[in-house]
Structures are given as C-alpha cells and as structure tokens.
N, CA, C and O atoms as a Tripos MOL2 file, in Angstrom:
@<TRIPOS>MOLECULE
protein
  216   215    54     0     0
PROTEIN
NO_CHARGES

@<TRIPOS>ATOM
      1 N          95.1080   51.0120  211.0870 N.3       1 UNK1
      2 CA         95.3080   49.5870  210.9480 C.3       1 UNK1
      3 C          95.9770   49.3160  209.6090 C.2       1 UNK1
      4 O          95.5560   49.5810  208.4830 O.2       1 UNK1
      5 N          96.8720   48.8520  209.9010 N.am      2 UNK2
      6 CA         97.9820   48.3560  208.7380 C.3       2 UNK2
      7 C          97.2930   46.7860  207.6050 C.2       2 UNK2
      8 O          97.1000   45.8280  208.3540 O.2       2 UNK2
      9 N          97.0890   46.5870  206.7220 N.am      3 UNK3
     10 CA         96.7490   45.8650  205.6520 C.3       3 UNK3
     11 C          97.5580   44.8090  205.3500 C.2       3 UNK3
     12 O          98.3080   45.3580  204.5430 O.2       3 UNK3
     13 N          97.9310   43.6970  205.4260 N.am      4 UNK4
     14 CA         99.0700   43.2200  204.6260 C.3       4 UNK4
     15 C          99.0660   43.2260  203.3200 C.2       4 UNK4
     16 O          98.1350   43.3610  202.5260 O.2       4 UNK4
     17 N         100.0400   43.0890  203.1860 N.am      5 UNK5
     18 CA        100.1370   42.4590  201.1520 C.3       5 UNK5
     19 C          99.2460   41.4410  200.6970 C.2       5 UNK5
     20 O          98.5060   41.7100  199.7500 O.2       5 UNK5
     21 N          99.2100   40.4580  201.1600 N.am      6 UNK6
     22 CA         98.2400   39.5880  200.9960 C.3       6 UNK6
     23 C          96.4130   40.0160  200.7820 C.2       6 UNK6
     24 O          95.5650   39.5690  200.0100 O.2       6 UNK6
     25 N          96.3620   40.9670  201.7540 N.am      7 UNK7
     26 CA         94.8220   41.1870  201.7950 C.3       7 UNK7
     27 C          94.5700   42.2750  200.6580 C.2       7 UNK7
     28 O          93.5210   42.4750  200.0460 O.2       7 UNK7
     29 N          95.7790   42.9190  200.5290 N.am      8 UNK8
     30 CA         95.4030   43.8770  199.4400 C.3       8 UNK8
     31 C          95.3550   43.4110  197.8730 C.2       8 UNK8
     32 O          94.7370   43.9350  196.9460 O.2       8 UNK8
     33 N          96.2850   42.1510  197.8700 N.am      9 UNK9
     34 CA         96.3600   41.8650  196.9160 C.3       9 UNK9
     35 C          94.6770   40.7040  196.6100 C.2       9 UNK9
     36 O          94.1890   40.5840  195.4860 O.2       9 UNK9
     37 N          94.2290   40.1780  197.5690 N.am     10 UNK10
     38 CA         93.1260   39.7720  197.6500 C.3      10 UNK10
     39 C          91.9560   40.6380  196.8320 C.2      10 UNK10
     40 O          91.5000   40.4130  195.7110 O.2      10 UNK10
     41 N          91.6850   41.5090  197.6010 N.am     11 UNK11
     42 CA         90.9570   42.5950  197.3590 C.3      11 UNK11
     43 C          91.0770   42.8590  195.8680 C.2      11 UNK11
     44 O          90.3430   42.3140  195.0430 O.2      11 UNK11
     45 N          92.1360   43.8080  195.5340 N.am     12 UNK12
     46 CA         92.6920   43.8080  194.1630 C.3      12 UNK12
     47 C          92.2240   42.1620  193.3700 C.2      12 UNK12
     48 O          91.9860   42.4720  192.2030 O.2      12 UNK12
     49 N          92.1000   41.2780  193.4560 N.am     13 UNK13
     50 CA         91.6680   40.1530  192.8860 C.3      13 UNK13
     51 C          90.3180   40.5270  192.7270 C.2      13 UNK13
     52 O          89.8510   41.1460  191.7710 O.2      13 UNK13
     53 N          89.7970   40.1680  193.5950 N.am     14 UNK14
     54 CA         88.2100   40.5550  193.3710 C.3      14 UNK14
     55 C          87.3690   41.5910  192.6070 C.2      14 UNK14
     56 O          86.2300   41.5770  192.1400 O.2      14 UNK14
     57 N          88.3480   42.4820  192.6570 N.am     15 UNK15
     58 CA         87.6040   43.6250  192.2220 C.3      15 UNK15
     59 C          88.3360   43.3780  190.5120 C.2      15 UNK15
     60 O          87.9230   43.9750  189.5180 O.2      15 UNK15
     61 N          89.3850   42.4490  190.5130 N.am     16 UNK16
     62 CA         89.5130   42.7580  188.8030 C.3      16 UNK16
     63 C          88.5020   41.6330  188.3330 C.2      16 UNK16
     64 O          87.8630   41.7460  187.2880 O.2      16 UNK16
     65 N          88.4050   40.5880  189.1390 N.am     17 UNK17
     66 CA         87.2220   39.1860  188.7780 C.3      17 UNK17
     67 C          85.8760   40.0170  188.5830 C.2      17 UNK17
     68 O          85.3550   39.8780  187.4770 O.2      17 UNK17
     69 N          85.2190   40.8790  189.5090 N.am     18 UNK18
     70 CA         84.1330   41.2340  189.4910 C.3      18 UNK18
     71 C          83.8890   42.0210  188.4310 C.2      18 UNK18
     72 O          82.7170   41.8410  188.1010 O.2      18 UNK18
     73 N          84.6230   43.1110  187.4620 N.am     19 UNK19
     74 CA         84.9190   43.7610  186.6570 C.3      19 UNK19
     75 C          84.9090   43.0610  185.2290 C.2      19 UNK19
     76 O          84.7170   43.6700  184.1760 O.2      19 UNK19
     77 N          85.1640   41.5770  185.3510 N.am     20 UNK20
     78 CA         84.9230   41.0940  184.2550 C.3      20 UNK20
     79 C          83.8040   39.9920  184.1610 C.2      20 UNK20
     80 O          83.7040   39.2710  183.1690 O.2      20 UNK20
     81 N          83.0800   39.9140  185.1060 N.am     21 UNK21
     82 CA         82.0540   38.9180  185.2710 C.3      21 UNK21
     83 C          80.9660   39.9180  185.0120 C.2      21 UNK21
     84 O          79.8660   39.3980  185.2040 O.2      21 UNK21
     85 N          80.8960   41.1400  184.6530 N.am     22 UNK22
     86 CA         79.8610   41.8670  184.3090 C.3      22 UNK22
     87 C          79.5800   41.2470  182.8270 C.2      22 UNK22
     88 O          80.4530   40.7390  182.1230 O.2      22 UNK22
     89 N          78.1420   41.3870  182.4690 N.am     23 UNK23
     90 CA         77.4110   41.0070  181.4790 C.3      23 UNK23
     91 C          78.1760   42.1570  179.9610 C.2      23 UNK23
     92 O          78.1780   43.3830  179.8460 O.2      23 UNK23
     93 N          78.5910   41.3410  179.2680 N.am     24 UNK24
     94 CA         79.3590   42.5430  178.0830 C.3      24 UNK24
     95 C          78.1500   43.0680  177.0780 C.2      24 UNK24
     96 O          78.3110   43.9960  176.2850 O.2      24 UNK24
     97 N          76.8300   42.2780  177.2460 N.am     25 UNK25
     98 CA         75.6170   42.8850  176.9220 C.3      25 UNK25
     99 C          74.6760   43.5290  177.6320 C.2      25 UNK25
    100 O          74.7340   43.4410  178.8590 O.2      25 UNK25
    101 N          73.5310   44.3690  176.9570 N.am     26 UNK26
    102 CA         72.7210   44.5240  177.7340 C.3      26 UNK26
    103 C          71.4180   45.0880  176.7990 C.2      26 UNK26
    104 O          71.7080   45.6260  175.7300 O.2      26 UNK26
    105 N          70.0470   44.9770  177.1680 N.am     27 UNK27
    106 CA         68.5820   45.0120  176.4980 C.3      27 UNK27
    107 C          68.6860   46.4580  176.6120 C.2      27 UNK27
    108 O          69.1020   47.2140  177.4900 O.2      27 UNK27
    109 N          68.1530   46.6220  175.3860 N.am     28 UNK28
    110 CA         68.3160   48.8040  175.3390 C.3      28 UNK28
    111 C          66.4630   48.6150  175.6920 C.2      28 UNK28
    112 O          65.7600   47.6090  175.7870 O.2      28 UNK28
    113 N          66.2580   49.5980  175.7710 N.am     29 UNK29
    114 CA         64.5700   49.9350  176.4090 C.3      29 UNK29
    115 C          63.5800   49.3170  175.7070 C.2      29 UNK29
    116 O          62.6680   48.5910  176.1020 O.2      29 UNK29
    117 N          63.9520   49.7990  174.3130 N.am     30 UNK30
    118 CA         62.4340   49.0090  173.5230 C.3      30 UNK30
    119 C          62.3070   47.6430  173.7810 C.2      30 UNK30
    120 O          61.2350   47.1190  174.0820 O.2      30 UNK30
    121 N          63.8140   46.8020  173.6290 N.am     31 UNK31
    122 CA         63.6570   45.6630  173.5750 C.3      31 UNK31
    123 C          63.2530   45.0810  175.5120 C.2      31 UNK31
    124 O          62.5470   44.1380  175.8680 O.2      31 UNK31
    125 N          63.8420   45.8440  176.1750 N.am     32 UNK32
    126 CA         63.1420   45.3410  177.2420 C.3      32 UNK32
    127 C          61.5150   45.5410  177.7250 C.2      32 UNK32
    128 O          60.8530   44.8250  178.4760 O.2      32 UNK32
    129 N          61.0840   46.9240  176.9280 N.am     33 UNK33
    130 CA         59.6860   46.9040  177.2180 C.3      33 UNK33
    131 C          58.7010   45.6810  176.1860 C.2      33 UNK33
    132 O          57.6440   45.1360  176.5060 O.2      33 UNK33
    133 N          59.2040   45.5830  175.3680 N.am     34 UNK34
    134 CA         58.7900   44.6220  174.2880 C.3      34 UNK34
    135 C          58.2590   43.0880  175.0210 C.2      34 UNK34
    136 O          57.1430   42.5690  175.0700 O.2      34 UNK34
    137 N          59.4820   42.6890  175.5020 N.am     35 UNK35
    138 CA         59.5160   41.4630  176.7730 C.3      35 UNK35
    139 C          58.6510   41.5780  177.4780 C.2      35 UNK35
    140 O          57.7340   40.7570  177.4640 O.2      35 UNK35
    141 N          58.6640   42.7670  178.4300 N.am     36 UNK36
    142 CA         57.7420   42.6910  179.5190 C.3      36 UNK36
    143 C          56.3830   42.9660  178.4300 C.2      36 UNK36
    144 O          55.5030   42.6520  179.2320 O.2      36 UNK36
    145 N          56.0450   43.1290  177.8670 N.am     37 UNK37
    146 CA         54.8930   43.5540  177.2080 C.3      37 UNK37
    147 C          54.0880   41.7950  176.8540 C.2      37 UNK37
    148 O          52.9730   41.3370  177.0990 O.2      37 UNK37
    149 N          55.1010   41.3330  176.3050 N.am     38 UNK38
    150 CA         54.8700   39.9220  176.0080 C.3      38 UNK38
    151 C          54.8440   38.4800  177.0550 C.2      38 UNK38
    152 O          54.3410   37.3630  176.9360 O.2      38 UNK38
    153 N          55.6510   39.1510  178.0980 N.am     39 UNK39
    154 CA         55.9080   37.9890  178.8480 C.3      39 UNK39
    155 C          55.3130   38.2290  180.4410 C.2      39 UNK39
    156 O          55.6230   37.4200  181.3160 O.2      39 UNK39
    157 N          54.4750   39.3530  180.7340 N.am     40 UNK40
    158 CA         53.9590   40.2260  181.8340 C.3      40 UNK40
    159 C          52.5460   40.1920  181.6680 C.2      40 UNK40
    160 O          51.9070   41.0580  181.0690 O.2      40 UNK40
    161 N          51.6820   38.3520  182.6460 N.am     41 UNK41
    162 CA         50.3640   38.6310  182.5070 C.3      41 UNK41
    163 C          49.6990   39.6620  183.0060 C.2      41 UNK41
    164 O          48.7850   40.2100  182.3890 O.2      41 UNK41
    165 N          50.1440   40.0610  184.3080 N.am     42 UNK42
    166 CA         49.7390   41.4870  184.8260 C.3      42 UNK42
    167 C          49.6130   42.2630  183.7730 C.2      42 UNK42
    168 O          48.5080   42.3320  183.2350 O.2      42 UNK42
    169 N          50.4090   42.8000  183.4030 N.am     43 UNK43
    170 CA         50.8540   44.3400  182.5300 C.3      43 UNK43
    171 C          49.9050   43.6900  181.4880 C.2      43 UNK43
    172 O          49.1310   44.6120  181.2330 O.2      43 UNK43
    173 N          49.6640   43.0110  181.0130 N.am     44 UNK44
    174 CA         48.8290   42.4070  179.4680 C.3      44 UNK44
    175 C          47.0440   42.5650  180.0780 C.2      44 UNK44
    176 O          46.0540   42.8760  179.4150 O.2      44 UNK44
    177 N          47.1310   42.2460  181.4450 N.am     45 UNK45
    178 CA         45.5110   42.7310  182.0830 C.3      45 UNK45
    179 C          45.3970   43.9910  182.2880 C.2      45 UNK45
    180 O          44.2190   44.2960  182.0990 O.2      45 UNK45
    181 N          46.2950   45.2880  182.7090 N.am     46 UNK46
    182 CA         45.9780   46.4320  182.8090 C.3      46 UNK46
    183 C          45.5150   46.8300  181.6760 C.2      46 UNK46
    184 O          44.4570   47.4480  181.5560 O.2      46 UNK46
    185 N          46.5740   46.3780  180.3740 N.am     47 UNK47
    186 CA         46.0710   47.4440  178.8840 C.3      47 UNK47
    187 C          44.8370   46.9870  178.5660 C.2      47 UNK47
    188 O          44.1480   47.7140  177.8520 O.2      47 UNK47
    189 N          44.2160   45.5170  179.0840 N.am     48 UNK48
    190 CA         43.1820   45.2840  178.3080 C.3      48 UNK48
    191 C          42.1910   46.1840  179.0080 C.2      48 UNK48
    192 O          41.4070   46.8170  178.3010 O.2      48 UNK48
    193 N          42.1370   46.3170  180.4170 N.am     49 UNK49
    194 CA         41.2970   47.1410  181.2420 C.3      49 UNK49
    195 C          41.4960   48.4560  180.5320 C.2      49 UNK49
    196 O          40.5460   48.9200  179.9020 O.2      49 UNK49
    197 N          42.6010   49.0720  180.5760 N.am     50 UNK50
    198 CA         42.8530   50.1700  179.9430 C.3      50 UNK50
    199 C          41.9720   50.7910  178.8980 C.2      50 UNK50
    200 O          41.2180   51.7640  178.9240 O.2      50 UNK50
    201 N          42.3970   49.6780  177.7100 N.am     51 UNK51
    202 CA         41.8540   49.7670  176.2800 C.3      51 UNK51
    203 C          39.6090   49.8210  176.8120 C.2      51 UNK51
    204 O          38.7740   50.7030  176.6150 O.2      51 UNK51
    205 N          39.5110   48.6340  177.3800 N.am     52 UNK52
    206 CA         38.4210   48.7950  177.4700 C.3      52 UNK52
    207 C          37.5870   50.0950  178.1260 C.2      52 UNK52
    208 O          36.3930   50.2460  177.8650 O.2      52 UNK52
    209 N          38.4100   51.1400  179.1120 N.am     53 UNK53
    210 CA         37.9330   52.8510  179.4480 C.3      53 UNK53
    211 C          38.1640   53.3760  178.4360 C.2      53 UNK53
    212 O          37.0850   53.8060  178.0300 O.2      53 UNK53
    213 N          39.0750   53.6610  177.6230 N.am     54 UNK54
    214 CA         39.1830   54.5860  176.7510 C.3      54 UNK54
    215 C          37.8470   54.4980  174.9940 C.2      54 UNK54
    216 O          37.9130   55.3680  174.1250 O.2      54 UNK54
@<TRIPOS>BOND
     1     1     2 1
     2     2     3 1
     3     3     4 2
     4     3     5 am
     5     5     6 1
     6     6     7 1
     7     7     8 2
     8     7     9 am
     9     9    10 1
    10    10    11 1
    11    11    12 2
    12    11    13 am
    13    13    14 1
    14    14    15 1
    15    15    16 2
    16    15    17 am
    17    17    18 1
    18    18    19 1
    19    19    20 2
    20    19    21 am
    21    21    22 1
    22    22    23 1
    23    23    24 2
    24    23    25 am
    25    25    26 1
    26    26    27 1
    27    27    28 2
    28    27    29 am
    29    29    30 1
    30    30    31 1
    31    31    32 2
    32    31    33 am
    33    33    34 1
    34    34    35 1
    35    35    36 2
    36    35    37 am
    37    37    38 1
    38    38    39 1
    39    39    40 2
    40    39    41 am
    41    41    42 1
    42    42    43 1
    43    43    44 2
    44    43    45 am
    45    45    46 1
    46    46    47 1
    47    47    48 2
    48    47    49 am
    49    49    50 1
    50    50    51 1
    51    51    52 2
    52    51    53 am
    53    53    54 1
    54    54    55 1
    55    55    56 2
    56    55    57 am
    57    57    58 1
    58    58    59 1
    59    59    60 2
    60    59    61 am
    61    61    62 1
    62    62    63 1
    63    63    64 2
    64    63    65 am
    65    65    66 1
    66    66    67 1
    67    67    68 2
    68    67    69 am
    69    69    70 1
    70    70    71 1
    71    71    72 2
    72    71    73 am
    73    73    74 1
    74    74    75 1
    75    75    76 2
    76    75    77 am
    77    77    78 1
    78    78    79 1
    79    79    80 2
    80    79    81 am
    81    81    82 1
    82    82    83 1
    83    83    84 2
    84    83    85 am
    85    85    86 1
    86    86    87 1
    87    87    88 2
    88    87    89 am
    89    89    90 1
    90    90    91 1
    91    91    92 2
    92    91    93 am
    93    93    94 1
    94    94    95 1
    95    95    96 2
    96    95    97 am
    97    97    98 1
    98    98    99 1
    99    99   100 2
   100    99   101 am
   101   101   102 1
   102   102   103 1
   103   103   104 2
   104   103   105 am
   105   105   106 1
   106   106   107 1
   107   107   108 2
   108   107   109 am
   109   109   110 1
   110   110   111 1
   111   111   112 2
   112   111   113 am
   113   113   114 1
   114   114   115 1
   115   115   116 2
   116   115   117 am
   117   117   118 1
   118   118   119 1
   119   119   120 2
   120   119   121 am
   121   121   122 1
   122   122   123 1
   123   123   124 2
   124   123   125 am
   125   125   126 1
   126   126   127 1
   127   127   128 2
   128   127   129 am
   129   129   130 1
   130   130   131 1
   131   131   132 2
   132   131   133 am
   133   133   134 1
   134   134   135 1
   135   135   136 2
   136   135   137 am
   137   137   138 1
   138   138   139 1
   139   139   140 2
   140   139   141 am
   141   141   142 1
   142   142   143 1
   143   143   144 2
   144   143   145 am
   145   145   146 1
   146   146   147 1
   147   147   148 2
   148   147   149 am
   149   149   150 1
   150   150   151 1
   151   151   152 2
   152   151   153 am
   153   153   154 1
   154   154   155 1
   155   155   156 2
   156   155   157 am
   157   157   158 1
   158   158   159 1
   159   159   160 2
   160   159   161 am
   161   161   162 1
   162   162   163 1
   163   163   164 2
   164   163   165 am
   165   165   166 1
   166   166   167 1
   167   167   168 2
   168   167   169 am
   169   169   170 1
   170   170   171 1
   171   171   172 2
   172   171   173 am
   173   173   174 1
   174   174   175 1
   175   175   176 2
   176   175   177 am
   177   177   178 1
   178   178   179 1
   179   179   180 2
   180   179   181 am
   181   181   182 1
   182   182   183 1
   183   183   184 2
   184   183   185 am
   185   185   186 1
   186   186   187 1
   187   187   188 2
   188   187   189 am
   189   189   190 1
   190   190   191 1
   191   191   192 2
   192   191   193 am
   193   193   194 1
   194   194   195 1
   195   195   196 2
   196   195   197 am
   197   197   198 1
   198   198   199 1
   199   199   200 2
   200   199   201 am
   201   201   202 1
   202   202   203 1
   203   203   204 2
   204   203   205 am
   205   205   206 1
   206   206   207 1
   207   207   208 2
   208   207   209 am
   209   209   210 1
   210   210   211 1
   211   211   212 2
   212   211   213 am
   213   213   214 1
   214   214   215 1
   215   215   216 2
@<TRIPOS>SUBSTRUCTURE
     1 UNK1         2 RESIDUE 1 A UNK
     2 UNK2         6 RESIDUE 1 A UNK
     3 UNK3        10 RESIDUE 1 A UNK
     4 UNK4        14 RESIDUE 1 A UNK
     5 UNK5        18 RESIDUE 1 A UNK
     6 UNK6        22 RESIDUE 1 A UNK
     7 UNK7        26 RESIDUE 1 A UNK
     8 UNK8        30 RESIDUE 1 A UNK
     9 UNK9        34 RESIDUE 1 A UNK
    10 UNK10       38 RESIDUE 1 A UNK
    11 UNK11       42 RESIDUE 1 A UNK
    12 UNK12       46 RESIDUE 1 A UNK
    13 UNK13       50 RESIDUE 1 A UNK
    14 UNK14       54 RESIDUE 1 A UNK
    15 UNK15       58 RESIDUE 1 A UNK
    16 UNK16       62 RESIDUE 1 A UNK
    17 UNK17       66 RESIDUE 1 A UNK
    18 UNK18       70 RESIDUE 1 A UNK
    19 UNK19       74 RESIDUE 1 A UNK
    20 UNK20       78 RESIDUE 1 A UNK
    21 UNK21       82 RESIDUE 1 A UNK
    22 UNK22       86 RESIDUE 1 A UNK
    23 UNK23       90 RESIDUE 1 A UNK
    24 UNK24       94 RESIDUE 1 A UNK
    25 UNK25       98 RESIDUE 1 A UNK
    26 UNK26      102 RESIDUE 1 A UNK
    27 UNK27      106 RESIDUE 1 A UNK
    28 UNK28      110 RESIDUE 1 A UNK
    29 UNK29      114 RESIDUE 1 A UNK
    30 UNK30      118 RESIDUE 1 A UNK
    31 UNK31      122 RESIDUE 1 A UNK
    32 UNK32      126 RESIDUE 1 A UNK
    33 UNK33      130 RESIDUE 1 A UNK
    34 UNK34      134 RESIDUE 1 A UNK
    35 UNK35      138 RESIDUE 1 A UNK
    36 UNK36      142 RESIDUE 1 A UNK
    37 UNK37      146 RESIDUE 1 A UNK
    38 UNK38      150 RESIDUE 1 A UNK
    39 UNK39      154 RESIDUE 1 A UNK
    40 UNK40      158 RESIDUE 1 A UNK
    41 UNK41      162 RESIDUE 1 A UNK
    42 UNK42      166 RESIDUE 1 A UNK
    43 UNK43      170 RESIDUE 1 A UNK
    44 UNK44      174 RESIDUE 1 A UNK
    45 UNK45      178 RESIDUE 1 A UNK
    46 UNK46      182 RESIDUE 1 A UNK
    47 UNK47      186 RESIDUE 1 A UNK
    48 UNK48      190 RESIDUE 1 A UNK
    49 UNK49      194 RESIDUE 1 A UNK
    50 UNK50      198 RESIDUE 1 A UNK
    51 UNK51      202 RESIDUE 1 A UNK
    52 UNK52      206 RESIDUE 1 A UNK
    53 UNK53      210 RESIDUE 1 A UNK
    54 UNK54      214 RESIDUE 1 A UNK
C-alpha cells in the first residue's frame, strides 16, 4: 500500500511535535523519593508500623 505525500508528511509532523512536547526536565531519584516520602499517607503509615517492629 502506497502512502501519499501528505500522510507522510503528517506523520513526520507529529512525530517532530511529539519530540518536543517532552518534559526538558526531570526528578532524579532522591528528589522523587523525598516527595513520595512527604506527600504518600500510605508510605508515611508503613514506616511508622515499620519503625514500631523494629
């Protein structure tokens, strides 16, 4: 099946739009465990359970 110009050039659009709509940042580990540490009532009830076996 043959493509036209049009659809390829479509395509080719998208994929250069999508390529730049990526985030030019991003959270390295500590700082994302840090977050969830702070902002994760779950995860903040395990350590206390935690803390309280050990």
């Amino acid at each position: 099946m043959f493509l036209g110009s049009t659809t390829c050039v479509g395509f080719a659009a998208i994929l250069a739009f999508s390529s730049v709509a990526a985030p030019v940042w991003a959270e390295g580990l500590p700082e994302a465990l840090a977050k969830a540490y702070q902002t994760n009532p779950q995860l903040n009830a395990q350590r206390a359970r935690q803390r309280a076996t050990d």
